[in-house]
């Protein structure tokens, strides 16, 4: 069975946000999956979880722009927990190594969305230029005003001991201290041949990397890579460690794949073995090659996406802008010298582009691609959508003329995760399937309605096999993690529904309605977000033949955990690094869970 188009559109798109009243009054609830009407839902698999470690308050807050009182404990103001994400996670010698990111939600809002306006809710605060950090460091970008130095930890899997290793870095040398202080967060973690790496983007559009001995725990040093501006993931393929990086601020100027050519005594020796027109997000080994996902380069998608060829189930890369988010394939690892070398720099092939699915060329340029996984002969991947990025980009290109046009832009520009898989890339038998997504999406035509512009539903060229975008929840905006454990494929998302309820001022600003006389009305069919949507989702495919089942859709015991940011499989056990930037949610006596990162162990329930 398939939904009637009008009903499906209304449920999925008519009301996508609780931040604004909408043109239709349908409640913002999770939509049923396509093709499942009248069927009993699959029983969620049974798992138990244990919080192994959690961030603790590390600062006192006494109002935007005010000095930070001493503590915690806080005699003045309230406790604040800045460390928000387990942003990198690696396992070696029966220990988990992880690095954190502080106030990441504020940094994304300020830098990626270009909305550095101080704001405070009951759950979090972003100070931006009013931060004491900026006041004490006037050259710091205001978008990074909520930056705090990341932390480094190990968790011993045998004893359960949590050990902070931050001081190993900060006391090693003045250069090491400076590098960690200037690191926006430790976003990538990898380990190979007795060395663990934690790395991340740094102020000044560079990358800082820190190395440790996995056996002794000794800090081996740090290095600043001035050529690169971002890093997200490492992968080991056929006994070789590779990393993906971006160039320029947030990787807007392209990307490289790096091969580790070092050792414990020379840990920062990397060789470029792939060059792409977009920054690298994730890496995975599949079918004897390395595959990578990318994020769109700056400015990508304005016109080139219009020429993408649309054929269901076939990867259309001809004439597609290579700067649009996509999937790329390396030469075969067994060809020539073992693994990838500098000779393979230009040998990578794009096998899929977001422009082959997304019909609106401007929205296509705002896509990112996230996690990759090789599972039962298929390569799986999913899309990423920074909240309101597509709305702001469209509104900048085509400013809404009135409130109704603004609402139409908001309602039609939102996207949630779409999940794809493919096999036999580069052959005549190549096949790409859409598992969760849409057969049609709204696209803006500036020439419609006699040149005044308008929206229409346009074919994506695909038909979803299992369900709608976002696993039926429009707020599932990031495909953050994928991993295979015990013969099953797990997928972790970010769900921004908890943030969306407080985003009215930013949305109005994006749409050009932030003046006192130009505020958007709150009288046209106001809606609220169902609190049952709060919290990141974890889904599992039991096999490639069946649709995914929800393991948990509420942040795994804490609805302020808006995403599953990192994930490692150890047999049937999963170790999960959570994202939770609710820095003011620190009162253990109220009925609100606490903010800050969590490290969680997930195991199948016995019996």
mmCIF file of C-alpha atoms in Angstrom, residues 230 331 344 346 354 417 440:
data_model
loop_
_atom_site.group_PDB
_atom_site.id
_atom_site.type_symbol
_atom_site.label_atom_id
_atom_site.label_comp_id
_atom_site.label_asym_id
_atom_site.label_seq_id
_atom_site.Cartn_x
_atom_site.Cartn_y
_atom_site.Cartn_z
ATOM 1 C CA UNK A 230 38.135 20.088 9.545
ATOM 2 C CA UNK A 331 40.589 2.669 -6.427
ATOM 3 C CA UNK A 344 45.699 7.532 -6.135
ATOM 4 C CA UNK A 346 43.041 11.852 -8.412
ATOM 5 C CA UNK A 354 22.534 14.401 -3.262
ATOM 6 C CA UNK A 417 17.325 12.127 7.087
ATOM 7 C CA UNK A 440 8.487 13.647 -4.319
#
